[in-house]
Amino acid sequence: MPARPDISPRRTDVHLRVWQAVRKIPRGRVSTYGAIARLAGMPGQARLVGYALHHLPDGAEVPWHRVVNAQGNISLPAAGGRAARQRRLLEAEGVRFAAGKIRLAAHGWPRSAFRS
DNA sequence: CTGGTGACCATTA
DNA sequence: TTAATGGCCACCA
């Protein structure tokens, strides 16, 4: 039997790379779309990271909530309740919000990408 | 094929 | 500090 009989090849490849990288983010820390793109082997493709997470299937064991934008802000639309859930999940892991945003210098991962 | 869209980013003013 | 701009590329109509 073929391993992947009826799966779109390109799409799966891109998504898998992103999900794999996101999985590496330790609990209580956050990364950015751009940083994940680098770790996934596609530097400069931050938008594709967002696209891949947007199409993340329900129940997937991927800590999507640990990915925020380069400004330390949640990039999900406020409407829909997803943004609120992301913030709740992060705070439950000990991530602090100051003035509505996360200080990447303190919580950013990997450290080397956020140390000044 | 073309054009528009998006859970983005760095630069510039 | 915020706002605008160009670049990036998979996906869709």
Coordinates of N, CA, C and O (backbone and C1' of nucleotides) in Angstrom, one line a residue:
Chain A
M1 N 0.8 -1.2 0.0 CA 0.0 0.0 0.0 C 0.9 1.3 0.0 O 1.8 1.4 0.8
P2 N 0.5 2.2 -0.8 CA 1.3 3.5 -0.8 C 1.1 4.2 0.5 O 0.0 4.1 1.1
A3 N 2.1 4.9 0.9 CA 2.0 5.6 2.2 C 1.1 6.7 2.2 O 0.3 6.9 3.1
R4 N 1.1 7.5 1.1 CA 0.2 8.7 1.0 C -0.6 8.6 -0.3 O -0.1 9.2 -1.3
P5 N -1.6 7.9 -0.4 CA -2.3 7.7 -1.6 C -3.0 8.9 -2.2 O -2.9 9.2 -3.4
D6 N -3.7 9.6 -1.4 CA -4.6 10.7 -1.9 C -4.4 12.0 -1.1 O -5.3 12.7 -0.7
I7 N -3.1 12.4 -0.9 CA -2.8 13.6 -0.2 C -2.1 14.6 -1.1 O -1.2 14.2 -1.8
S8 N -2.5 15.8 -1.1 CA -1.8 16.8 -1.9 C -0.4 17.0 -1.4 O -0.2 17.3 -0.3
P9 N 0.6 16.8 -2.3 CA 2.0 16.7 -1.9 C 2.5 18.0 -1.3 O 3.0 18.1 -0.2
R10 N 2.4 19.1 -2.1 CA 3.0 20.4 -1.7 C 2.5 20.8 -0.4 O 3.3 21.1 0.5
R11 N 1.2 20.9 -0.3 CA 0.5 21.4 0.9 C 1.0 20.7 2.2 O 1.3 21.3 3.1
T12 N 0.9 19.4 2.1 CA 1.3 18.6 3.2 C 2.8 18.9 3.6 O 3.0 19.0 4.8
D13 N 3.6 19.0 2.7 CA 5.0 19.3 3.0 C 5.2 20.6 3.7 O 5.9 20.6 4.7
V14 N 4.6 21.6 3.2 CA 4.7 22.9 3.9 C 4.1 22.9 5.3 O 4.7 23.4 6.2
H15 N 3.0 22.3 5.4 CA 2.3 22.3 6.7 C 3.1 21.5 7.7 O 3.2 21.9 8.8
L16 N 3.6 20.3 7.3 CA 4.4 19.5 8.2 C 5.6 20.2 8.7 O 5.9 20.1 9.9
R17 N 6.3 20.9 7.8 CA 7.5 21.6 8.3 C 7.1 22.6 9.4 O 7.8 22.8 10.4
V18 N 6.0 23.3 9.1 CA 5.6 24.4 10.1 C 5.2 23.7 11.4 O 5.7 24.1 12.5
W19 N 4.4 22.7 11.3 CA 3.9 22.1 12.6 C 5.1 21.5 13.4 O 5.1 21.5 14.6
Q20 N 6.0 20.9 12.7 CA 7.2 20.3 13.3 C 7.9 21.4 14.1 O 8.3 21.1 15.2
A21 N 8.1 22.5 13.5 CA 8.9 23.6 14.1 C 8.1 24.1 15.3 O 8.7 24.4 16.4
V22 N 6.8 24.3 15.2 CA 6.0 24.9 16.3 C 6.0 23.9 17.5 O 6.0 24.3 18.6
R23 N 6.0 22.6 17.2 CA 6.1 21.6 18.2 C 7.3 21.8 19.2 O 7.3 21.3 20.3
K24 N 8.3 22.4 18.7 CA 9.6 22.5 19.4 C 9.5 23.6 20.5 O 10.4 23.7 21.3
I25 N 8.6 24.5 20.4 CA 8.5 25.6 21.3 C 8.2 25.1 22.7 O 7.2 24.5 22.9
P26 N 9.1 25.4 23.6 CA 8.9 24.9 25.0 C 7.7 25.5 25.7 O 7.3 26.7 25.3
R27 N 7.2 24.9 26.6 CA 6.0 25.4 27.4 C 6.5 26.6 28.1 O 7.6 26.7 28.7
G28 N 5.6 27.6 28.1 CA 5.9 28.9 28.8 C 6.7 29.9 28.0 O 7.1 30.9 28.5
R29 N 7.0 29.5 26.8 CA 7.7 30.4 25.9 C 6.9 30.6 24.6 O 6.0 29.9 24.3
V30 N 7.3 31.7 23.9 CA 6.6 32.0 22.6 C 7.6 32.2 21.5 O 8.8 32.5 21.8
S31 N 7.2 32.0 20.3 CA 8.0 32.3 19.1 C 7.2 33.2 18.2 O 6.0 33.4 18.4
T32 N 7.9 33.6 17.1 CA 7.2 34.4 16.1 C 7.0 33.7 14.8 O 7.7 32.7 14.5
Y33 N 6.2 34.2 13.9 CA 6.0 33.6 12.6 C 7.3 33.6 11.8 O 7.6 32.6 11.2
G34 N 8.0 34.7 11.9 CA 9.2 34.7 11.1 C 10.3 33.7 11.7 O 11.0 33.1 10.9
A35 N 10.4 33.6 13.0 CA 11.3 32.7 13.6 C 11.0 31.3 13.2 O 11.9 30.5 12.9
I36 N 9.7 30.9 13.3 CA 9.3 29.6 12.9 C 9.6 29.3 11.4 O 10.0 28.2 11.1
A37 N 9.4 30.3 10.6 CA 9.7 30.1 9.2 C 11.2 29.7 9.0 O 11.5 28.8 8.2
R38 N 12.0 30.4 9.8 CA 13.5 30.1 9.7 C 13.8 28.7 10.2 O 14.5 27.9 9.5
L39 N 13.2 28.3 11.3 CA 13.4 27.0 11.8 C 12.8 25.9 10.9 O 13.3 24.8 10.8
A40 N 11.8 26.3 10.1 CA 11.2 25.3 9.2 C 11.9 25.2 7.9 O 11.5 24.5 7.0
G41 N 13.0 26.0 7.8 CA 13.8 25.9 6.6 C 13.2 26.8 5.4 O 13.5 26.5 4.3
M42 N 12.4 27.8 5.8 CA 11.9 28.7 4.7 C 11.9 30.1 5.2 O 10.9 30.7 5.4
P43 N 13.2 30.6 5.3 CA 13.3 32.0 5.9 C 12.6 33.0 5.0 O 12.6 32.9 3.8
G44 N 12.0 34.0 5.7 CA 11.3 35.0 4.9 C 9.8 34.7 4.6 O 9.1 35.5 4.1
Q45 N 9.4 33.4 4.9 CA 8.1 33.0 4.6 C 7.1 33.0 5.8 O 6.4 32.1 6.0
A46 N 7.2 34.1 6.5 CA 6.3 34.2 7.7 C 4.8 34.0 7.4 O 4.1 33.4 8.1
R47 N 4.4 34.5 6.2 CA 3.0 34.5 5.9 C 2.6 33.0 5.7 O 1.4 32.7 6.0
L48 N 3.5 32.2 5.2 CA 3.1 30.8 5.0 C 2.9 30.1 6.4 O 2.1 29.1 6.5
V49 N 3.7 30.5 7.4 CA 3.5 30.0 8.7 C 2.1 30.3 9.2 O 1.4 29.4 9.7
G50 N 1.7 31.5 9.0 CA 0.3 31.9 9.4 C -0.7 31.1 8.6 O -1.7 30.7 9.2
Y51 N -0.4 30.9 7.4 CA -1.4 30.2 6.5 C -1.5 28.7 7.0 O -2.6 28.2 7.1
A52 N -0.4 28.1 7.3 CA -0.3 26.7 7.8 C -1.1 26.6 9.1 O -1.8 25.6 9.3
L53 N -0.9 27.5 10.0 CA -1.6 27.4 11.3 C -3.0 27.7 11.1 O -3.9 27.1 11.9
H54 N -3.4 28.5 10.2 CA -4.8 28.8 9.9 C -5.5 27.5 9.5 O -6.7 27.3 9.8
H55 N -4.8 26.7 8.8 CA -5.4 25.4 8.3 C -5.1 24.2 9.2 O -5.1 23.1 8.7
L56 N -4.7 24.5 10.4 CA -4.4 23.5 11.4 C -5.6 22.7 11.7 O -6.6 23.3 12.2
P57 N -5.6 21.4 11.5 CA -6.8 20.6 11.8 C -7.1 20.5 13.3 O -6.2 20.6 14.1
D58 N -8.3 20.5 13.7 CA -8.7 20.4 15.1 C -8.2 19.1 15.7 O -8.2 18.0 15.1
G59 N -7.7 19.2 16.9 CA -7.2 18.0 17.6 C -5.7 17.7 17.4 O -5.1 16.9 18.0
A60 N -5.1 18.5 16.5 CA -3.7 18.3 16.2 C -2.9 18.7 17.4 O -3.2 19.7 18.1
E61 N -1.9 17.9 17.7 CA -1.0 18.2 18.9 C 0.1 19.2 18.6 O 1.2 18.8 18.6
V62 N -0.4 20.4 18.3 CA 0.6 21.5 18.0 C 0.2 22.7 18.8 O -0.9 23.2 18.8
P63 N 1.2 23.2 19.6 CA 1.0 24.4 20.4 C 0.9 25.7 19.6 O 1.8 26.5 19.8
W64 N -0.1 25.8 18.8 CA -0.3 27.0 17.9 C -0.3 28.3 18.7 O 0.0 29.3 18.2
H65 N -0.8 28.2 20.0 CA -0.9 29.4 20.8 C 0.4 30.0 21.2 O 0.4 31.2 21.6
R66 N 1.5 29.3 21.0 CA 2.8 29.9 21.3 C 3.4 30.6 20.2 O 4.6 31.0 20.2
V67 N 2.7 30.9 19.2 CA 3.2 31.7 18.0 C 2.5 33.0 18.0 O 1.2 33.1 17.9
V68 N 3.2 34.1 18.1 CA 2.7 35.4 18.0 C 3.5 36.2 17.0 O 4.5 35.7 16.4
N69 N 3.1 37.5 16.7 CA 3.8 38.2 15.7 C 5.0 38.9 16.2 O 5.3 38.8 17.4
A70 N 5.8 39.5 15.4 CA 7.1 40.1 15.7 C 7.0 41.2 16.8 O 8.0 41.5 17.4
Q71 N 5.8 41.7 17.0 CA 5.6 42.8 17.9 C 5.2 42.2 19.3 O 4.9 43.0 20.2
G72 N 5.1 40.9 19.4 CA 4.7 40.3 20.7 C 3.2 40.4 20.9 O 2.7 40.3 22.0
N73 N 2.5 40.5 19.8 CA 1.0 40.6 19.9 C 0.4 39.4 19.3 O 0.9 38.8 18.4
I74 N -0.9 39.1 19.7 CA -1.6 38.0 19.1 C -2.2 38.5 17.8 O -2.7 39.6 17.6
S75 N -2.0 37.6 16.7 CA -2.3 38.0 15.4 C -3.7 37.6 15.0 O -4.1 37.8 13.8
L76 N -4.4 36.9 15.8 CA -5.7 36.4 15.4 C -6.7 37.5 15.6 O -6.6 38.4 16.4
P77 N -7.8 37.5 14.7 CA -8.8 38.5 14.9 C -9.5 38.4 16.2 O -9.8 37.3 16.7
A78 N -9.8 39.5 16.8 CA -10.5 39.5 18.1 C -11.8 38.8 18.1 O -12.2 38.1 19.0
A79 N -12.5 39.0 17.0 CA -13.8 38.3 16.9 C -13.6 36.8 16.6 O -12.7 36.4 16.0
G80 N -14.5 36.1 17.2 CA -14.4 34.6 17.1 C -13.9 33.9 18.3 O -14.1 32.7 18.4
G81 N -13.3 34.7 19.2 CA -12.9 34.1 20.5 C -11.6 33.3 20.5 O -11.1 32.9 21.5
R82 N -11.0 33.2 19.3 CA -9.7 32.5 19.2 C -8.6 33.3 19.9 O -7.8 32.7 20.6
A83 N -8.6 34.6 19.7 CA -7.6 35.4 20.3 C -7.6 35.3 21.9 O -6.6 35.2 22.5
A84 N -8.8 35.3 22.4 CA -9.0 35.3 23.8 C -8.5 33.9 24.4 O -7.9 33.8 25.4
R85 N -8.8 32.9 23.6 CA -8.3 31.5 24.0 C -6.8 31.4 24.0 O -6.2 30.9 24.9
Q86 N -6.2 32.0 23.0 CA -4.8 32.0 22.9 C -4.1 32.7 24.1 O -3.2 32.2 24.7
R87 N -4.7 33.8 24.4 CA -4.1 34.6 25.6 C -4.3 33.8 26.9 O -3.4 33.7 27.7
R88 N -5.5 33.1 27.0 CA -5.7 32.4 28.2 C -4.7 31.2 28.3 O -4.2 30.9 29.4
L89 N -4.5 30.5 27.2 CA -3.6 29.4 27.2 C -2.2 29.8 27.6 O -1.5 29.2 28.3
L90 N -1.8 31.0 27.1 CA -0.4 31.5 27.3 C -0.3 31.9 28.8 O 0.7 31.5 29.4
E91 N -1.2 32.6 29.3 CA -1.2 33.0 30.7 C -1.2 31.8 31.6 O -0.5 31.8 32.7
A92 N -1.9 30.7 31.2 CA -1.9 29.5 32.0 C -0.5 28.8 32.1 O -0.2 28.1 33.0
E93 N 0.4 29.2 31.1 CA 1.7 28.6 31.1 C 2.7 29.6 31.7 O 3.9 29.3 31.7
G94 N 2.2 30.7 32.2 CA 3.1 31.6 32.9 C 3.6 32.8 32.0 O 4.4 33.5 32.4
V95 N 3.1 32.9 30.8 CA 3.5 34.0 29.9 C 2.8 35.3 30.4 O 1.6 35.3 30.5
R96 N 3.6 36.3 30.6 CA 3.0 37.6 31.1 C 2.7 38.5 30.0 O 3.5 38.7 29.0
F97 N 1.6 39.3 30.1 CA 1.3 40.3 29.1 C 1.5 41.7 29.8 O 1.0 41.9 30.9
A98 N 2.2 42.5 29.1 CA 2.4 43.9 29.6 C 1.9 44.9 28.6 O 2.3 44.9 27.5
A99 N 0.9 45.6 29.0 CA 0.2 46.6 28.1 C -0.4 45.8 26.9 O -0.3 46.3 25.8
G100 N -0.9 44.7 27.1 CA -1.5 43.9 26.1 C -0.6 43.1 25.2 O -1.1 42.4 24.3
K101 N 0.7 43.2 25.4 CA 1.6 42.5 24.5 C 2.7 41.7 25.3 O 3.0 42.1 26.5
I102 N 3.3 40.8 24.7 CA 4.3 40.0 25.3 C 5.7 40.6 25.1 O 6.0 41.0 24.0
R103 N 6.5 40.6 26.1 CA 7.9 41.0 25.9 C 8.8 39.9 25.4 O 9.1 38.9 26.1
L104 N 9.1 39.9 24.1 CA 9.8 38.8 23.5 C 11.2 38.6 24.1 O 11.7 37.5 24.1
A105 N 11.8 39.7 24.6 CA 13.1 39.6 25.2 C 13.1 38.7 26.4 O 14.1 38.0 26.7
A106 N 11.9 38.6 27.0 CA 11.8 37.7 28.2 C 11.3 36.3 27.9 O 11.7 35.3 28.4
H107 N 10.3 36.2 26.9 CA 9.6 35.0 26.7 C 10.0 34.4 25.3 O 9.5 33.3 25.0
G108 N 10.7 35.1 24.5 CA 10.9 34.7 23.1 C 11.8 33.4 23.0 O 12.7 33.2 23.8
W109 N 11.5 32.6 22.0 CA 12.2 31.3 21.8 C 12.4 31.1 20.3 O 11.4 31.4 19.5
P110 N 13.6 30.7 19.8 CA 14.7 30.5 20.6 C 15.4 31.8 21.1 O 15.3 32.8 20.5
R111 N 16.1 31.6 22.2 CA 16.7 32.8 22.9 C 17.6 33.6 21.9 O 17.6 34.8 21.9
S112 N 18.4 32.8 21.1 CA 19.3 33.5 20.3 C 18.7 34.4 19.3 O 19.3 35.4 18.8
A113 N 17.4 34.2 19.0 CA 16.8 35.1 18.0 C 16.2 36.3 18.6 O 15.8 37.2 17.9
F114 N 16.2 36.4 20.0 CA 15.5 37.5 20.6 C 16.4 38.3 21.6 O 16.0 39.2 22.2
R115 N 17.6 37.8 21.8 CA 18.5 38.5 22.7 C 19.1 39.7 22.0 O 19.5 39.7 20.9
S116 N 19.1 40.8 22.7 CA 19.6 42.1 22.1 C 21.1 42.1 22.2 O 21.8 42.3 21.3
Chain B
dC1 P 1.7 29.5 -16.2 O5' 0.7 30.6 -16.6 C5' 0.7 31.1 -17.9 C4' -0.5 31.9 -18.1 C3' -0.8 33.0 -17.1 O3' -0.1 34.2 -17.5 C1' -2.8 31.7 -17.4
dT2 P 0.3 35.3 -16.5 O5' -1.1 35.9 -16.0 C5' -2.0 36.5 -16.9 C4' -3.2 37.0 -16.1 C3' -2.7 38.0 -15.0 O3' -3.5 39.1 -14.9 C1' -4.0 36.2 -14.0
dG3 P -3.0 40.5 -14.2 O5' -3.9 40.4 -12.9 C5' -5.3 40.3 -13.0 C4' -5.9 40.0 -11.7 C3' -5.4 40.8 -10.5 O3' -6.5 41.4 -9.8 C1' -5.3 38.5 -10.0
dG4 P -6.2 42.4 -8.6 O5' -6.7 41.6 -7.3 C5' -8.0 41.0 -7.4 C4' -8.1 40.1 -6.1 C3' -7.7 40.8 -4.8 O3' -8.7 40.6 -3.8 C1' -6.6 38.7 -5.1
dT5 P -8.6 41.3 -2.4 O5' -8.1 40.1 -1.5 C5' -8.8 38.9 -1.4 C4' -8.1 37.9 -0.5 C3' -7.5 38.5 0.8 O3' -8.1 37.8 1.8 C1' -5.9 37.2 -0.3
dG6 P -8.1 38.5 3.3 O5' -6.9 37.7 4.0 C5' -7.1 36.3 4.2 C4' -5.7 35.7 4.7 C3' -5.1 36.5 5.9 O3' -4.7 35.6 6.9 C1' -3.6 36.3 4.2
dA7 P -5.9 35.2 8.0 O5' -5.0 35.1 9.3 C5' -4.9 36.3 10.2 C4' -3.8 36.0 11.2 C3' -2.5 35.6 10.5 O3' -1.4 36.3 11.1 C1' -3.1 34.0 12.3
dC8 P -1.0 37.8 10.4 O5' 0.6 37.6 10.1 C5' 1.3 36.5 10.4 C4' 2.8 36.7 10.0 C3' 3.5 37.8 10.8 O3' 4.7 37.4 11.2 C1' 3.6 38.3 8.5
dC9 P 5.6 38.4 12.1 O5' 6.6 39.1 11.0 C5' 7.4 38.3 10.2 C4' 8.4 39.2 9.5 C3' 9.0 40.2 10.4 O3' 10.4 40.3 10.2 C1' 8.0 41.2 8.5
dA10 P 11.4 41.1 11.2 O5' 12.1 42.1 10.2 C5' 12.7 41.7 9.0 C4' 12.9 42.9 8.1 C3' 13.6 44.1 8.9 O3' 14.7 44.6 8.1 C1' 11.6 44.8 7.9
dT11 P 15.6 45.8 8.6 O5' 15.0 47.0 7.8 C5' 14.8 46.8 6.4 C4' 14.0 48.0 5.8 C3' 14.6 49.4 6.2 O3' 14.8 50.2 5.0 C1' 12.2 49.3 6.4
dT12 P 15.7 51.5 5.2 O5' 14.6 52.7 5.1 C5' 13.7 52.7 4.0 C4' 12.5 53.6 4.4 C3' 13.0 54.9 4.9 O3' 12.6 56.0 4.0 C1' 11.1 54.0 6.1
dA13 P 13.2 57.5 4.3 O5' 11.9 58.2 4.9 C5' 10.6 58.1 4.2 C4' 9.5 58.6 5.1 C3' 9.8 60.0 5.7 O3' 8.8 60.9 5.6 C1' 9.1 58.4 7.3
Chain C
dT1 P 6.9 51.6 21.1 O5' 6.2 52.9 20.7 C5' 5.5 53.8 21.6 C4' 4.7 54.8 20.8 C3' 4.1 54.1 19.6 O3' 2.8 53.5 19.9 C1' 5.2 56.1 19.0
dT2 P 2.2 52.4 19.0 O5' 1.6 53.2 17.7 C5' 0.8 54.3 17.9 C4' 0.6 55.0 16.5 C3' 0.0 54.1 15.5 O3' -1.0 54.8 14.8 C1' 2.1 54.9 14.7
dA3 P -2.0 54.0 13.7 O5' -1.2 54.3 12.3 C5' -0.9 55.6 11.9 C4' -0.4 55.6 10.5 C3' -1.1 54.6 9.6 O3' -1.3 55.2 8.3 C1' 1.3 54.3 9.6
dA4 P -2.1 54.5 7.1 O5' -1.0 54.3 6.0 C5' -0.2 55.5 5.6 C4' 1.0 55.0 4.8 C3' 0.6 54.0 3.7 O3' 1.2 54.5 2.5 C1' 2.4 53.2 5.0
dT5 P 0.9 53.8 1.0 O5' 2.2 52.9 0.8 C5' 3.5 53.4 1.0 C4' 4.5 52.4 0.7 C3' 4.1 51.3 -0.3 O3' 5.1 51.2 -1.3 C1' 4.9 50.3 1.6
dG6 P 4.8 50.5 -2.7 O5' 5.8 49.3 -2.7 C5' 7.2 49.6 -2.4 C4' 7.9 48.3 -2.0 C3' 7.6 47.1 -3.0 O3' 8.9 46.5 -3.3 C1' 7.1 46.4 -0.8
dG7 P 8.9 45.3 -4.4 O5' 9.1 44.0 -3.4 C5' 10.2 44.0 -2.5 C4' 10.1 42.7 -1.6 C3' 9.7 41.5 -2.4 O3' 10.7 40.5 -2.2 C1' 8.3 41.7 -0.6
dC8 P 10.8 39.3 -3.2 O5' 10.1 38.1 -2.4 C5' 10.6 37.7 -1.1 C4' 9.6 36.9 -0.4 C3' 8.8 35.9 -1.3 O3' 9.5 34.6 -1.1 C1' 7.3 37.0 0.2
dC9 P 9.5 33.7 -2.4 O5' 8.1 32.9 -2.3 C5' 8.0 32.1 -1.1 C4' 6.5 31.6 -1.1 C3' 6.0 30.9 -2.4 O3' 5.2 29.8 -2.0 C1' 4.6 32.6 -1.8
dA10 P 5.3 28.4 -2.8 O5' 4.0 27.7 -2.3 C5' 3.8 27.3 -0.9 C4' 2.4 27.4 -0.5 C3' 1.5 26.5 -1.3 O3' 0.5 25.9 -0.5 C1' 0.8 28.8 -1.3
dC11 P -0.4 24.8 -1.1 O5' -1.8 25.5 -1.4 C5' -2.4 26.2 -0.3 C4' -3.5 27.1 -0.8 C3' -4.5 26.5 -1.8 O3' -5.7 26.4 -1.2 C1' -3.8 28.7 -2.4
dC12 P -6.9 25.6 -1.9 O5' -7.8 26.7 -2.6 C5' -8.2 27.9 -1.8 C4' -8.8 28.9 -2.7 C3' -9.8 28.3 -3.7 O3' -11.0 29.1 -3.7 C1' -8.2 29.8 -4.7
dA13 P -12.3 28.5 -4.5 O5' -12.7 29.6 -5.5 C5' -12.9 30.9 -5.1 C4' -12.9 31.8 -6.3 C3' -13.9 31.4 -7.4 O3' -14.6 32.4 -8.0 C1' -11.6 31.6 -8.3

